[in-house]
Tab-separated table of C-alpha atoms in Angstrom:
chain	number	residue	atom	x	y	z
A	7	ASN	CA	95.066	111.492	107.441
A	8	LEU	CA	94.228	108.590	109.720
A	9	ASP	CA	94.737	106.118	106.881
A	10	GLU	CA	98.239	107.466	106.228
A	11	MET	CA	99.080	107.291	109.924
A	12	VAL	CA	97.929	103.675	110.184
A	13	THR	CA	99.963	102.762	107.103
A	14	LEU	CA	103.043	104.447	108.561
A	15	ILE	CA	102.564	102.602	111.858
A	16	LEU	CA	102.234	99.276	110.016
A	17	TYR	CA	105.501	99.888	108.160
A	18	ALA	CA	107.220	100.838	111.415
A	19	VAL	CA	105.919	97.696	113.129
A	20	PHE	CA	107.152	95.578	110.212
A	21	ILE	CA	110.643	97.085	110.347
A	22	ILE	CA	110.897	96.869	114.136
A	23	SER	CA	109.649	93.274	114.068
A	24	CYS	CA	112.273	92.376	111.463
A	25	VAL	CA	115.009	93.923	113.596
A	26	ILE	CA	113.890	92.110	116.751
A	27	LEU	CA	113.480	88.786	114.927
A	28	THR	CA	116.900	89.210	113.303
A	29	LEU	CA	118.539	89.801	116.686
A	30	ILE	CA	116.869	86.759	118.212
A	31	LEU	CA	117.765	84.588	115.218
A	32	SER	CA	121.363	85.817	115.334
A	33	LEU	CA	121.664	84.463	118.856
A	34	TRP	CA	119.905	81.254	117.831
A	35	ILE	CA	122.166	80.697	114.819
A	36	LYS	CA	125.337	81.541	116.764
A	37	GLY	CA	124.272	78.902	119.277
A	38	ARG	CA	124.149	76.424	116.389
A	39	ILE	CA	127.484	77.457	114.877
A	40	TYR	CA	129.075	74.060	115.536
A	41	GLU	CA	126.215	72.304	113.762
A	42	THR	CA	126.589	74.686	110.831
A	43	GLY	CA	130.328	74.021	110.645
A	44	VAL	CA	129.791	70.259	110.645
A	45	LEU	CA	127.095	70.487	107.958
A	46	LEU	CA	129.324	72.674	105.790
A	47	SER	CA	132.270	70.271	106.241
A	48	LEU	CA	130.031	67.384	105.143
A	49	GLY	CA	129.415	69.206	101.867
A	50	ILE	CA	125.932	70.553	102.505
A	51	SER	CA	125.567	73.866	100.723
A	52	LYS	CA	124.997	77.163	102.497
A	53	THR	CA	121.712	77.540	100.628
A	54	ASP	CA	120.483	74.198	101.976
A	55	ILE	CA	121.439	75.202	105.520
A	56	MET	CA	119.567	78.503	105.182
A	57	LEU	CA	116.560	76.660	103.740
A	58	GLN	CA	116.667	74.343	106.761
A	59	TYR	CA	116.564	77.356	109.090
A	60	ILE	CA	113.676	78.839	107.119
A	61	CYS	CA	111.768	75.534	107.184
A	62	GLU	CA	112.226	75.209	110.937
A	63	LEU	CA	110.902	78.720	111.470
A	64	MET	CA	108.027	78.199	109.036
A	65	ILE	CA	106.850	75.192	111.044
A	66	ILE	CA	106.665	77.444	114.107
A	67	ALA	CA	105.082	80.225	112.042
A	68	ILE	CA	102.364	77.960	110.659
A	69	LEU	CA	101.405	76.947	114.187
A	70	ALA	CA	101.481	80.589	115.302
A	71	PHE	CA	99.436	81.755	112.295
A	72	GLY	CA	96.857	79.052	112.961
A	73	LEU	CA	96.562	79.959	116.637
A	74	SER	CA	96.342	83.658	115.799
A	75	PHE	CA	93.532	83.006	113.328
A	76	LEU	CA	91.555	80.974	115.839
A	77	SER	CA	92.078	83.318	118.771
A	78	GLY	CA	91.990	86.544	116.741
A	79	LYS	CA	88.272	86.295	115.946
A	80	ALA	CA	87.293	85.748	119.570
A	81	ILE	CA	89.561	88.467	120.955
A	82	SER	CA	88.605	91.050	118.324
A	83	GLN	CA	84.894	90.321	118.785
A	84	SER	CA	85.286	90.756	122.547
A	85	LEU	CA	87.067	94.089	122.046
A	86	GLY	CA	84.397	95.138	119.554
A	87	ASP	CA	81.638	94.339	122.047
A	88	ARG	CA	83.389	96.429	124.708
A	89	MET	CA	83.739	99.330	122.279
A	90	MET	CA	80.038	99.077	121.418
A	91	ALA	CA	79.100	99.186	125.106
A	92	GLN	CA	81.224	102.320	125.583
A	93	ILE	CA	79.753	103.980	122.486
A	94	GLN	CA	76.201	103.223	123.603
A	95	GLN	CA	76.962	104.587	127.063
A	96	GLN	CA	78.401	107.763	125.544
A	97	GLN	CA	75.320	108.134	123.338
A	98	GLU	CA	73.035	107.794	126.348
A	99	ASN	CA	75.106	110.358	128.265
A	100	SER	CA	75.030	112.814	125.364
A	101	GLN	CA	71.245	112.457	125.002
A	102	THR	CA	70.680	113.219	128.677
A	103	SER	CA	73.056	116.180	128.524
A	104	ASN	CA	71.015	117.661	125.649
A	105	SER	CA	68.061	118.111	128.032
A	106	ILE	CA	68.097	121.204	130.215
A	107	SER	CA	66.020	121.296	133.350
A	108	ILE	CA	64.581	124.737	134.249
A	109	SER	CA	62.325	125.055	137.293
A	110	GLY	CA	61.337	121.417	137.237
A	111	ASN	CA	60.343	121.582	133.552
A	112	SER	CA	62.483	119.680	131.100
A	113	ILE	CA	63.260	121.604	127.938
A	114	ARG	CA	64.839	119.762	125.058
A	115	ALA	CA	67.772	121.585	123.481
A	116	GLY	CA	67.408	122.341	119.811
A	117	LEU	CA	69.583	119.438	118.731
A	118	ASN	CA	68.232	116.943	116.280
A	119	ASN	CA	69.583	113.465	116.970
A	120	GLU	CA	68.476	111.630	113.844
A	121	VAL	CA	71.770	109.799	113.506
A	122	ASP	CA	71.564	106.075	112.892
A	123	GLU	CA	72.593	104.291	116.045
A	124	ILE	CA	74.930	101.335	115.777
A	125	THR	CA	73.495	98.467	117.750
A	126	GLU	CA	75.784	95.611	116.774
A	127	LEU	CA	79.388	95.195	115.662
A	128	ASP	CA	80.430	92.081	113.782
A	129	VAL	CA	84.185	91.606	113.444
A	130	SER	CA	85.393	89.456	110.594
A	131	VAL	CA	88.656	88.663	108.868
A	132	ASP	CA	88.627	88.226	105.112
A	133	VAL	CA	90.746	85.601	103.387
A	134	GLN	CA	92.522	88.392	101.494
A	135	GLU	CA	93.557	90.109	104.741
A	136	LEU	CA	94.668	86.792	106.190
A	137	LEU	CA	96.837	86.083	103.144
A	138	VAL	CA	98.453	89.524	103.407
A	139	VAL	CA	99.356	88.827	107.034
A	140	TYR	CA	100.733	85.372	106.208
A	141	ILE	CA	102.766	86.621	103.235
A	142	THR	CA	104.135	89.525	105.279
A	143	GLY	CA	105.074	87.181	108.128
A	144	THR	CA	106.769	84.767	105.737
A	145	ALA	CA	108.713	87.610	104.105
A	146	MET	CA	109.773	88.813	107.540
A	147	ILE	CA	111.029	85.338	108.461
A	148	ILE	CA	112.981	84.922	105.227
A	149	LEU	CA	114.537	88.386	105.480
A	150	SER	CA	115.490	87.837	109.117
A	151	VAL	CA	117.073	84.446	108.416
A	152	LEU	CA	119.091	85.887	105.537
A	153	LEU	CA	120.342	88.777	107.651
A	154	SER	CA	121.082	86.763	110.789
A	155	SER	CA	122.817	83.830	109.109
A	156	ALA	CA	125.019	85.940	106.837
A	157	ALA	CA	127.726	86.380	109.492
A	158	VAL	CA	128.032	82.665	110.202
A	159	LEU	CA	127.688	81.457	106.629
A	160	ARG	CA	130.453	83.791	105.410
A	161	LEU	CA	132.969	81.658	107.228
A	162	LYS	CA	134.474	78.485	105.838
A	163	PRO	CA	133.880	75.203	107.692
A	164	LYS	CA	137.494	75.035	108.843
A	165	GLU	CA	137.247	78.559	110.355
A	166	ILE	CA	134.014	77.710	112.145
A	167	LEU	CA	135.329	74.475	113.618
A	168	SER	CA	138.671	76.025	114.620
A	169	LYS	CA	136.837	78.796	116.508
A	170	MET	CA	134.931	76.169	118.444
A	171	SER	CA	137.985	74.262	119.671
């Protein structure tokens, strides 16, 4: 059940991220409409212009992916350590609540706590998981560029330049 919920949340985050990125890129590309018109009038193909947009965003994405990899380990380990401290505190509280004090004598409740205690949490990111994140991010960038540049690239260079003047 939890696995299905996490998968559903990941799909929702992907779709929402694509929508937000597409809206931002639409504004960015509309701000560069004059440049696009000039490039089209010089004979540069629409595919080359879209590839230029994708390359520009991939340069930013590579920097962002690198920073996220470097900072992700430290942040996730810090969060893991905090979770471990809370779990250990809860375990200590539950052990003391299992004891019942009657007339100054401590009687242990009939609970058997032979559960293995977790003492350390090591957070790691596998290369496979990292590649999935990078491929998903790249797909999101390409999809967003295609969607956001479609409105501008439908126009002919003469239409673009006449709208600007």
